[in-house]
Amino acid sequence: MGLLALGTALDWPDAKKQAHLVRAWGIKQLLEIWSKAKGKERDAMLWGDEVEYLVVTYSKDDPRVLLSLRQADILTALANDKSLSGKGGCVPELQDAPNSRPNEPLVVFHPEFGRFMLEATPGRPWGIDFRELLDVEPNMKLRRCIAKDHMLPNEHPITLTTFPRIGSPGVFTDPYYPVSGPRLRSQFVPDEIANPHIRFPTLAANIRSRRGRKVQVNVPVFRDENTPWPWKDPTVNYDLHQWPEDEDVRTGGAAPDNFIHMDAMAFGMGSCCLQITFQAKNITEGRRMYDQLSPLGPILLALTAATPVYKGFLADTDVRWNQISKAVDDRTAEEMGEKPLKDSRWRIPKSRYASNSTYISTDPRLRPEYLDPDLVTDPAIKQQLIDGGMDDLLATHFAHLFIRDPIVIFNEDLQELDLNKTDHFENIQSTNWQHMRFKPPPADNSIGWRVEFRPMEIQITDFENAAFTVFMVLMTRAILSFDLNFYIPIVKVDDNMERAHARDAVLEGEFWFRKNPFPVRVPPTPGPVEDEYRLMSVNEIINGTAYAKRSSSAAAAAAAATTADGQQQQKTEGEEDVDMDDDYDDDDDDDDDANDFPGLIPLVESYLDSVNIDVTTRCQLATYLDLIRRRASGELWTAAKWIRHFVATHPKYERDSVVSEEVTKDLVGAIIKIGECEQKGKGFNGLVGDAEVPAVERVLGGLGGGVRDEHLREIGTGSRY
Ligand code: ADP
Ligand code: MG
Ligand code: MG
Ligand code: MG
Ligand code: MG
Ligand code: MG
């Protein structure tokens, strides 16, 4: 998240009075950029990823692993290092890597909400060349290496979504700050947990203040053999009298039985994710990408599941999404439907952090039935946009985002409206944290319309992060190249988002998905929408129904085996012939055939078959696709499953859902070891059988070792990574 200018941030009562002005100016700025950029053509197919890190302190002889709150110092050290080529082993020669330009950094670091977090992106966006896809992983490794190089010896950047013991009793930050402060008023975390830039504490305080109570982040606890039941969160003080809001726990039922109770923004916005932004050639293509990527969101959320622990307890869910959603939910009781509407303008069904609720494409295949019949929009704003020349669908999209209030307003920005800026528009836009974001060009119109894919959980290794990034890039190209159609009603995408939370949803879950993704002729009288989609497993969606049938038995066998030889099941079995000319076929009475789904990986393979791509590159891309394929089939584990396994098999775990300091230390230690092993470029085979890093082969399956060695030799930097 980019930082707004410094200034005087208004507290909520004052901000509330200016909300209308900010929205009005924001809409004017939007119309300005829209009229400037709506005809923009032929923007390059650029894209870029974002990786977020937790910074932890860890050393072998320290019994505790802690969150390091030195974000500002680390960012300063990074900013002062002009070369950003790093010292001590981060290979200055990398300046010659294909993504580099003279005097341009290869990587860029950004602040994040948590004072223990960092974000890093490539120095400039990636381009259309397939070989650049092979630079992503080395670039991610370089980011990690450079970040580490600007930290203290006992500090480590790790890509874990959530610190397992954030908010646990005792010490979990370095330095230690007592709980609690006036901004967050949390029982569990100090105000100092947030980035001290005024924007962030104000964001947290004003969300709480607008809402009229603290945020309530309740996650079902995982019930193990020895977990007392019903379970009362033992870390909650049910009789606290420090802040007025404490009453919510005392008498308001804020901390119900069988839930891990959390009460501050840091529990959500302190999570790390993997995001990708794609630039479209024009607004029409951008709108199409936005719609078509949307139904993939929950599937990729389930596939990247990595968040099974909160505040020192095993949770009964596998992903971070809903927790962030609750952690920034600023809705009033009236907006939530708990009280009749009096001061609030409308009931709002979702948090401002939620799955997206609109489709925006001009694609004739977008049937009105796919839209949310209960979508809340601001009618005056919609009219203003339409009067400004915007079409109904796009006006609806923005009029929906603009039902929200701006949360952080700087007094200095309210002097006069500047149409050469987009600050007021971005104020609302950037605090609508949906799983897709449609990004208009900036005020200077220097870059194009972009679409951001935001649901994925960060993965422990850069190999995995690169694999999911590459997969999504190829998927996007396949969508555009084959004109694929993944439309289902948007409310089914919402439903899928919930489904993605279940423990092991990737294997056990079923998700609504469109049966036929091909660009069929729309029949004169289209059938009922309900006939267009059905429930499928992630395996069916990713690998196709034919593969899923065959692989389910293979996966069962692999799961039963005590040691999995990662190499034993190389693909070939996944290579289906995809019939791209599958016409609308309404006299098809063959049930099996009607339920055939080609699979996203086979679609990507077909796309790769259709383009010119050298053999070396193709082979290396295949390694990434293999990870996705085998994760979807269950042959390889999600990080969530691996973490659960790590905890469950730890000698100190007492089967009571408690993830103790000792277990956490060993878990983070194992993750650091995996990272170091990966940095050395030898892959993970060295960790197989390592008692301290159990079952790493179940996650990576022998992949990720020497993946791109040949490519690196080709570009002359091989051994240096
Ligand atoms: P945000 O945090 O608002 O999502 P960031 O500035 O962190 O945005 O960057 C998001 C990603 O977009 C980065 O990987 C960056 O390299 C990439 N990016 C920058 N310019 C473009 C562009 N013109 N097209 C596509 N991606 C871009
Ligand atoms: Mg970020
Ligand atoms: Mg960013
Ligand atoms: Mg982003
Ligand atoms: Mg057919
Ligand atoms: Mg047939």
PDB file of N, CA and C in Angstrom, residues 49 69 460 556:
ATOM      1  N   ASP A  49       4.425  -8.634  -9.701  1.00  0.00           N
ATOM      2  CA  ASP A  49       3.985  -9.342  -8.494  1.00  0.00           C
ATOM      3  C   ASP A  49       4.390  -8.558  -7.261  1.00  0.00           C
ATOM      4  N   LEU A  69      10.217  -5.311  15.165  1.00  0.00           N
ATOM      5  CA  LEU A  69       9.480  -4.093  14.817  1.00  0.00           C
ATOM      6  C   LEU A  69      10.386  -3.048  14.171  1.00  0.00           C
ATOM      7  N   ILE A 460       5.638 -20.349   1.421  1.00  0.00           N
ATOM      8  CA  ILE A 460       6.851 -20.339   2.232  1.00  0.00           C
ATOM      9  C   ILE A 460       8.112 -20.166   1.377  1.00  0.00           C
ATOM     10  N   ALA A 556      -4.283 -40.972  -3.357  1.00  0.00           N
ATOM     11  CA  ALA A 556      -4.555 -41.753  -2.157  1.00  0.00           C
ATOM     12  C   ALA A 556      -3.358 -42.636  -1.836  1.00  0.00           C
TER      13      ALA A 556
END
